[in-house]
Coordinates of C-alpha atoms and ligand atoms in Angstrom, one line a residue:
X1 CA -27.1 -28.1 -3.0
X2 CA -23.6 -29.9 -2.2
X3 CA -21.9 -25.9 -1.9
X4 CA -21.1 -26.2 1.2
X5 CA -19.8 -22.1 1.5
X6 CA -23.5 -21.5 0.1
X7 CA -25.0 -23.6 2.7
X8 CA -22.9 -21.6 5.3
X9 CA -22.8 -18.0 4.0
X10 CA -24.8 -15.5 2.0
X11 CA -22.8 -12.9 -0.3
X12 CA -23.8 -9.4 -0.2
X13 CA -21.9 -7.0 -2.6
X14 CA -18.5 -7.4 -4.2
X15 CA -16.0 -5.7 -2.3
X16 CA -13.1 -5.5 -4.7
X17 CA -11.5 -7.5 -7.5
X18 CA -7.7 -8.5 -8.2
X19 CA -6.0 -9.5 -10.7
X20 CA -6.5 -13.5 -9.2
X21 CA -10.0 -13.0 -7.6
X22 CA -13.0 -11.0 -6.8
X23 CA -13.9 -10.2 -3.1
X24 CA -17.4 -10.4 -1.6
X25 CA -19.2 -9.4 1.7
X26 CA -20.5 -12.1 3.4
X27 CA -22.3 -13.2 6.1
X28 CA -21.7 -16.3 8.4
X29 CA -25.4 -17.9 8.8
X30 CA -25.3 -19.4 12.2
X31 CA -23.8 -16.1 14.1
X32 CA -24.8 -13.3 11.5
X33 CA -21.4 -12.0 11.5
X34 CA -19.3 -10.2 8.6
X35 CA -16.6 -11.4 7.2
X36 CA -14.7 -11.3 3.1
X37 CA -15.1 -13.9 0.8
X38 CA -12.6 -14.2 -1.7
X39 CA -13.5 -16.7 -4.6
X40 CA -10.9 -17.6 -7.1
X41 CA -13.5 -19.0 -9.8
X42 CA -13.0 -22.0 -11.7
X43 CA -13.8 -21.6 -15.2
X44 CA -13.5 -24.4 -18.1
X45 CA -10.7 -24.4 -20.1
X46 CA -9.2 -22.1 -18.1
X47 CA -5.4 -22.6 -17.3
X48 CA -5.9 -23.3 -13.5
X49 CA -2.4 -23.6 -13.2
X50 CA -0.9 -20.4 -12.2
X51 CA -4.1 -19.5 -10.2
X52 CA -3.8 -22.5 -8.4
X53 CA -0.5 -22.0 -7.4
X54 CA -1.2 -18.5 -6.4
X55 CA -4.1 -19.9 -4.4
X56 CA -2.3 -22.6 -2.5
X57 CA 0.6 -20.4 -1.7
X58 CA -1.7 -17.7 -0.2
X59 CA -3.5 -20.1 1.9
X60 CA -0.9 -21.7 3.5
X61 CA 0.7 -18.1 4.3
X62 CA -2.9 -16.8 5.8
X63 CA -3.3 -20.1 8.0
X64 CA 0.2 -19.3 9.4
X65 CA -0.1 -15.9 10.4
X66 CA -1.9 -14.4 13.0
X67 CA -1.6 -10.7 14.0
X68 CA -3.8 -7.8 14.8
X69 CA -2.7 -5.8 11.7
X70 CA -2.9 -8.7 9.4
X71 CA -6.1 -9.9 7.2
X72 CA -6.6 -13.5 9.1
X73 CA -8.0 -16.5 7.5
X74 CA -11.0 -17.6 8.9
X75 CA -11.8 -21.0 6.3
X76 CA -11.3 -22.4 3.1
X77 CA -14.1 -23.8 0.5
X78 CA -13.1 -25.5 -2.7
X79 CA -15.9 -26.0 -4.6
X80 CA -16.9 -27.1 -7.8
X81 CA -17.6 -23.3 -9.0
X82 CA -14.8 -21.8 -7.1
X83 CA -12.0 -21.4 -4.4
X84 CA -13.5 -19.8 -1.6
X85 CA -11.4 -17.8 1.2
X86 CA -13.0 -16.7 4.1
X87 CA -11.1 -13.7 5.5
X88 CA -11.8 -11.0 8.6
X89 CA -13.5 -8.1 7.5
X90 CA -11.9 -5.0 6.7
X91 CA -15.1 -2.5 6.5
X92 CA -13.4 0.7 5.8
X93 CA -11.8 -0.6 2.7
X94 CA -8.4 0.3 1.0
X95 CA -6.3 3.1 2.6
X96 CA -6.2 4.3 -0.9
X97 CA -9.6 5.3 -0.9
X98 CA -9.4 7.5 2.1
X99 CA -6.6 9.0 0.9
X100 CA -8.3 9.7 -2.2
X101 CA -10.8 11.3 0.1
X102 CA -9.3 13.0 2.4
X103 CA -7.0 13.9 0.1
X104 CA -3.8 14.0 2.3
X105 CA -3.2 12.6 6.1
X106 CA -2.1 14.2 8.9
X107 CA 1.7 13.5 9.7
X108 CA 0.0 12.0 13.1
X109 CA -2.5 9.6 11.5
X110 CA 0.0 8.6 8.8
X111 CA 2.3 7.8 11.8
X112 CA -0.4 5.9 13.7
X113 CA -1.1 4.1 10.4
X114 CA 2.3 3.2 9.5
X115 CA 3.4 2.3 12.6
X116 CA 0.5 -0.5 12.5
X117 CA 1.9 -1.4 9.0
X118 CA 5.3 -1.6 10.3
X119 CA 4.4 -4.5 13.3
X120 CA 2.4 -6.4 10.8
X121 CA 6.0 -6.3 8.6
X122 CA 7.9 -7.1 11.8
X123 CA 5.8 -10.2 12.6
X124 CA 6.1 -11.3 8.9
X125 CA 9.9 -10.8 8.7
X126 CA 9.9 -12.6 12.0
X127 CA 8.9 -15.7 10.2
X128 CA 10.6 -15.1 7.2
X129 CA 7.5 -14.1 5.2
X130 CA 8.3 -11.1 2.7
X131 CA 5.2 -9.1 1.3
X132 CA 6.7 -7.9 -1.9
X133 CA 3.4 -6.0 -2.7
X134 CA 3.3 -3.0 -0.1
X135 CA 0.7 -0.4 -1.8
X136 CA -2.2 1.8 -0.4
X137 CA -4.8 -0.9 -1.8
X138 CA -3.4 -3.7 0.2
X139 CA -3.2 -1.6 3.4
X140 CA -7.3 -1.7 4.5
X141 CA -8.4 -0.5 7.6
X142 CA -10.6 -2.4 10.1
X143 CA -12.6 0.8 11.8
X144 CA -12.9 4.5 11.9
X145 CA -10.5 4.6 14.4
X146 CA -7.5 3.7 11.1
X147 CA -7.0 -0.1 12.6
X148 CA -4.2 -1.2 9.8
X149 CA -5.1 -5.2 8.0
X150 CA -2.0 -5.7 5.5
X151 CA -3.9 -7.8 3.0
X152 CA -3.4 -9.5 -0.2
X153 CA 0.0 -12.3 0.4
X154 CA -0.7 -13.2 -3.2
X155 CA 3.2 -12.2 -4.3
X156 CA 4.3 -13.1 -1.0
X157 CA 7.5 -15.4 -0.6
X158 CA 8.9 -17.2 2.0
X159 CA 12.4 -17.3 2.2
X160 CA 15.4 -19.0 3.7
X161 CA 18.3 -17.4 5.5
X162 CA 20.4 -17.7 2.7
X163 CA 18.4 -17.1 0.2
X164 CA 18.2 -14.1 -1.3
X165 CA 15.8 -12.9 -3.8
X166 CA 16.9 -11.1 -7.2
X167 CA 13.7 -10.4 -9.2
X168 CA 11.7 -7.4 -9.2
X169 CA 8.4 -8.5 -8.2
X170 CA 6.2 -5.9 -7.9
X171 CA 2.7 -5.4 -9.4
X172 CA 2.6 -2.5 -12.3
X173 CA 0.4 -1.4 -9.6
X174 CA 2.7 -1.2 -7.0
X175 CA 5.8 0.4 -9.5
X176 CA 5.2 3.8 -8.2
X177 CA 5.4 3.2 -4.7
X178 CA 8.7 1.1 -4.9
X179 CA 12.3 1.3 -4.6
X180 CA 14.1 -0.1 -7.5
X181 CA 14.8 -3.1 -5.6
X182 CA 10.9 -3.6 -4.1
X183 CA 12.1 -7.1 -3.1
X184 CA 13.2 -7.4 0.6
X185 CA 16.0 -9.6 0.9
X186 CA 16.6 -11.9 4.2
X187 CA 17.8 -8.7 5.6
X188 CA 13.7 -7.9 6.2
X189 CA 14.6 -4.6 4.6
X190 CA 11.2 -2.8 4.7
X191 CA 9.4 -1.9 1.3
X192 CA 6.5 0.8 0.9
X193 CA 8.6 3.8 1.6
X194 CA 6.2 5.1 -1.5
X195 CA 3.4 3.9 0.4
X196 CA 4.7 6.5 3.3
X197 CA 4.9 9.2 0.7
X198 CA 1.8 9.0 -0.5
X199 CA -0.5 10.2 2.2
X200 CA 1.4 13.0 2.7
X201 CA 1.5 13.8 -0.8
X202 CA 1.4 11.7 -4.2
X203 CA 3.1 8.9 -5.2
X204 CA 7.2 9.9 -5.6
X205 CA 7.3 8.0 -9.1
X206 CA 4.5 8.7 -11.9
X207 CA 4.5 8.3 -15.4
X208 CA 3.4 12.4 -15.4
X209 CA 6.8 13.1 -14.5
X210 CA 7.4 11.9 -18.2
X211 CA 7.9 14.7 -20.3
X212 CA 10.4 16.2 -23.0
X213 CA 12.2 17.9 -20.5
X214 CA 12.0 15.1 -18.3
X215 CA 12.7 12.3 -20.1
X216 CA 12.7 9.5 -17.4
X217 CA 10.5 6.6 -17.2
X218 CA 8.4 5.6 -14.3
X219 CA 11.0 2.4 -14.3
X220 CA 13.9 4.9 -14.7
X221 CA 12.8 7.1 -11.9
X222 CA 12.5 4.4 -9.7
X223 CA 16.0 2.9 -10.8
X224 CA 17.5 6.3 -10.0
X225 CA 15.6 6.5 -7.0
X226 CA 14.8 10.1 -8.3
X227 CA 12.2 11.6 -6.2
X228 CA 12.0 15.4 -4.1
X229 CA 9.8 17.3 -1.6
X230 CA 8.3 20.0 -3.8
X231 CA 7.6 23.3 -2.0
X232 CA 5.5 24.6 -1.0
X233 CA 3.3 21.0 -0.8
X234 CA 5.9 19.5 1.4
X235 CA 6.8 22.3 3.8
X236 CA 4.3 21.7 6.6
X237 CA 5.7 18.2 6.9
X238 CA 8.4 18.1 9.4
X239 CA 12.3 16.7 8.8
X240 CA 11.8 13.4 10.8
X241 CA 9.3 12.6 8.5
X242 CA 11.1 13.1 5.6
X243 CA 14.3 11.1 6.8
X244 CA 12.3 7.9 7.2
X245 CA 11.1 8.8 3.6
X246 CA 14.4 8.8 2.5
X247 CA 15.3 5.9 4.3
X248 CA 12.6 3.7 2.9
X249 CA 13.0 5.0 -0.8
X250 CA 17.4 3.9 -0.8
X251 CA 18.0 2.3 -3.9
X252 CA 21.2 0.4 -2.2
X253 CA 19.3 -2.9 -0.4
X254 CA 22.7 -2.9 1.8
X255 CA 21.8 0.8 2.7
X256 CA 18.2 0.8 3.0
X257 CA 16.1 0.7 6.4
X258 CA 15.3 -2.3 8.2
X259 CA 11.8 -2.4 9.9
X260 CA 13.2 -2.9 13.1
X261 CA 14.9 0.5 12.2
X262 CA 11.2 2.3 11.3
X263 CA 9.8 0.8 14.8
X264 CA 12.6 2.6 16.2
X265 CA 13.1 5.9 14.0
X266 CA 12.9 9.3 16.1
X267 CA 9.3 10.0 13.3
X268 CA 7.9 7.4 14.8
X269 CA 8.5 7.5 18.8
X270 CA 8.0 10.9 18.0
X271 CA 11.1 11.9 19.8
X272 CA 10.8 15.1 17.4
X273 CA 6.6 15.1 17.4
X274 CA 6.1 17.4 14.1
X275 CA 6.0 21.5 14.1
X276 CA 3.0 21.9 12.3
X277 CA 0.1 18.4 12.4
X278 CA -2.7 20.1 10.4
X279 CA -2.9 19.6 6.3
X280 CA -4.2 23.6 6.7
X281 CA -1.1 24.8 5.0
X282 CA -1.6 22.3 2.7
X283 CA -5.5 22.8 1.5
X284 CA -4.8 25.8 0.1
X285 CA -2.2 25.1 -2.4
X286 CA -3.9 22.2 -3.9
X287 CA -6.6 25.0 -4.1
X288 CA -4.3 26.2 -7.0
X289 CA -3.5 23.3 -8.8
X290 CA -4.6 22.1 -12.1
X291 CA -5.6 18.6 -11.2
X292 CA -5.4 16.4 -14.2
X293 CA -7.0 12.8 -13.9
X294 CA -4.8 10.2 -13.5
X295 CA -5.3 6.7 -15.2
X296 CA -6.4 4.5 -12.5
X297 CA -5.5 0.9 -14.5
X298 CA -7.1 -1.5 -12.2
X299 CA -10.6 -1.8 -11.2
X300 CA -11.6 -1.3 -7.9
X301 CA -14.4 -0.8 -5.9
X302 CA -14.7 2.2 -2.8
X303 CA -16.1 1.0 -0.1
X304 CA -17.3 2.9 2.8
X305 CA -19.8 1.0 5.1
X306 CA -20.7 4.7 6.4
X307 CA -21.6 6.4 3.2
X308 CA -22.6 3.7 1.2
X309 CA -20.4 5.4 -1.3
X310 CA -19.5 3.2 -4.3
X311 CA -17.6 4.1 -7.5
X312 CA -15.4 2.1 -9.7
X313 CA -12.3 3.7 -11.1
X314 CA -11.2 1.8 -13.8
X315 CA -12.2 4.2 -16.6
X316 CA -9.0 7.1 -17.0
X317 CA -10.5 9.9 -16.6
X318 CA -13.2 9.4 -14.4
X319 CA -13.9 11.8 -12.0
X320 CA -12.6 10.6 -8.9
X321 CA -10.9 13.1 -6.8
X322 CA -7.4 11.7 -7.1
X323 CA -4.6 13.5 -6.1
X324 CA -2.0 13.9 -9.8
X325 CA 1.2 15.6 -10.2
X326 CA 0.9 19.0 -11.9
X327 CA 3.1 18.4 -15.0
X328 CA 4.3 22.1 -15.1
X329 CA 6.1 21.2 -11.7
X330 CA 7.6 18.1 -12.7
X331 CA 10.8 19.0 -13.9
X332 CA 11.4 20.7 -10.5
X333 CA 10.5 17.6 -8.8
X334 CA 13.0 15.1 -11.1
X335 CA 15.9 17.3 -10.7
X336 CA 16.1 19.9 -7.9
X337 CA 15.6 18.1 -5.0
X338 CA 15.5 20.3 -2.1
X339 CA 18.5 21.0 0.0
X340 CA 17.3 20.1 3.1
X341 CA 16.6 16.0 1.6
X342 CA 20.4 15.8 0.6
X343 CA 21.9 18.0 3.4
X344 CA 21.1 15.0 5.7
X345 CA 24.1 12.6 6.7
X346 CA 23.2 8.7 5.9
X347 CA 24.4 7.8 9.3
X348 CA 22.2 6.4 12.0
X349 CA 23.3 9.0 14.2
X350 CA 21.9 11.3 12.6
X351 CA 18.4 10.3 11.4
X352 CA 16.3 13.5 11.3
X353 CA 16.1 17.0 13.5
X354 CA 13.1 19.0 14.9
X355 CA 12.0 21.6 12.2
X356 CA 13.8 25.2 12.8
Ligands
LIG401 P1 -4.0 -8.5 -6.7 O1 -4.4 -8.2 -8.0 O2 -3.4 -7.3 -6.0 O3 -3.1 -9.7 -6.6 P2 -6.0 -10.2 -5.5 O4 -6.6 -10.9 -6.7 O5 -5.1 -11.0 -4.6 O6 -5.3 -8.8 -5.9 P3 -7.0 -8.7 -3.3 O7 -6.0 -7.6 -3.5 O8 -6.7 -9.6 -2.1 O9 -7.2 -9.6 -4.6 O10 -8.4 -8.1 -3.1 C1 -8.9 -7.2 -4.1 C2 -9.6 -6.0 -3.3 O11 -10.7 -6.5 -2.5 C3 -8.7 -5.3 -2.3 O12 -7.9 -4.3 -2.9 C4 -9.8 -4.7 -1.4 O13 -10.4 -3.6 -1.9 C5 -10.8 -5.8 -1.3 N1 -10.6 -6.7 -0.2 C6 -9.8 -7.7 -0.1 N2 -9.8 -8.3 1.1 C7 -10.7 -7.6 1.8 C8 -11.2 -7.7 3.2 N3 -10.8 -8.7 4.0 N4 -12.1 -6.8 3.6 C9 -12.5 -5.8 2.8 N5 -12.1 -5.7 1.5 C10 -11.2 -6.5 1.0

């Protein structure tokens, strides 16, 4: 056998699959240690064009980073079946998962999460590297303890001082976590401010806030920047939280927060720490909801290396516990968003105020 990744590694089970490549455990053969093995696999007559492309620009971006909240390349195989990527293990999966599972985060752990996020963005920006694909399936965690490995540079550009870029690049995936302009520009403006949303609640923009009454597409809402706080969901959450929010989700690129500017926002030094930390408030009014499944487009695998718990989502409808919007609420959502959200002042000065 002349595979020289096969000579070196056994796969276990697939991990997760993208729209380029499908991810494996491995395991290294001379130290027995974990790590993920992504394989972008050759097939004849394929167009290997575009995924070679995709390929050689992710490679070169993973050999030049190195950070503690960033998926690091290990090696690189090119073999006659396949592309190989050897990458660090992230056990615990996508942070989608366990927010699918536990439903919501605490505004502590979603701070301790993001914050991670944030200096893996920092070190990025630093080198002029811009993600342009922030979403809860590219954020995977290391450990238990919520260890933060921004994955998946696939989209990733890097860009010159000058440059500026103009399209809107992210993944359909990605559309309801975005602003309208998901691109960072060489301002390192910081995406994801969906990706902050979500733990605390659901995704700001959905496609179930399309209704008759409502008539605005995900791509409209997103435009608009149209997004609220609905009560009583949102009420345990403190203000400082919500200000970064808002920060994150500004439509203007001029306007919108920098991530030197999260690093330093009063939510996250915790210059304000939060009134209430518990999702108790919270548990109970999803307890009243009428959860409708939400179509889940892209296949993906759960894994937990604790559980063992595996199931595949790609099917709408399937009964994964996924957090939806309630449609019969939607309309409030779109159009009346709470005071509190718009009675804050744009101004640095004023970024946020303890609750009460
Ligand atoms: P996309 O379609 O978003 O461009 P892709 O083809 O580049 O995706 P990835 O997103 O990198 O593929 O990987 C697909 C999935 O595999 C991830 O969402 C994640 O669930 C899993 N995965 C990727 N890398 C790792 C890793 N290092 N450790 C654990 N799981 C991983």
């Amino acid at each position: 056998d002349t595979n020289r990744f096969r000579q070196q590694y056994q796969i276990h089970r697939q991990l997760g699959k993208g729209h380029f490549a499908t991810v494996y455990l491995c395991v290294e053969g001379s130290t027995g240690k974990q790590f993920a093995a992504k394989v972008f696999e050759k097939r004849p007559g394929d167009s290997q064009k575009s995924q070679a492309d995709a390929l050689q620009q992710e490679v070169a971006l993973l050999k030049s980073v190195n950070h503690p909240n960033l998926l690091c390349l290990k090696d690189t195989f090119d073999e006659n079946d396949g592309a190989y990527l050897i990458l660090e293990l992230a056990p615990e999966g996508e942070l989608f998962n366990l927010i699918v599972t536990k439903q919501k985060l605490s505004e502590s752990e979603t701070r301790h999460l993001f914050r991670q996020l944030f200096e893996g963005l920092k070190y990025l920006h630093e080198r002029g590297i811009v993600h342009r694909d922030i979403k809860p399936e590219n954020i995977l965690l290391a450990d238990k303890k919520m260890t933060v490995k921004l994955g998946d540079f696939g989209l990733a550009k890097i860009i010159g001082e000058d440059s500026f870029t103009t399209t809107l690049c992210c993944t359909r995936d990605s559309a309801g976590y975005s602003s309208a302009t998901i691109h960072e520009s060489c301002r390192r403006l910081v995406p994801g401010g969906g990706s902050l949303y979500l733990p605390l609640w659901l995704p700001p923009f959905s496609d179930e806030l399309y209704t008759r009454d409502n008539p605005l597409t995900l791509a409209q809402q997103i435009k608009m920047g149209k997004f609220d706080y609905p009560s009583p969901y949102w009420d345990s959450v403190g203000d400082p939280a919500l200000d970064l929010i808002d920060r994150m989700l500004v439509v203007d690129v001029e306007k919108r927060i920098t991530v030197d500017e999260c690093l330093e926002h009063p939510w996250m030094t915790e210059k304000y720490p939060s009134v209430t930390d518990s999702t108790d408030g919270l548990t109970g009014a999803l307890g009243n909801l009428d959860f409708s499944k939400r179509k889940i487009k892209r296949e993906r695998t759960l894994l937990s290396s604790v559980n063992d718990v595996h199931f595949s989502e790609h099917v709408e409808g399937s009964e994964a516990p996924v957090k939806v919007f309630h449609k019969n609420n939607a309309d409030q959502r779109v159009h009346n968003r709470p005071a509190k959200a718009n009675a804050r002042e744009p101004s640095p000065g004023n970024q946020g105020s303890p609750k009460g």
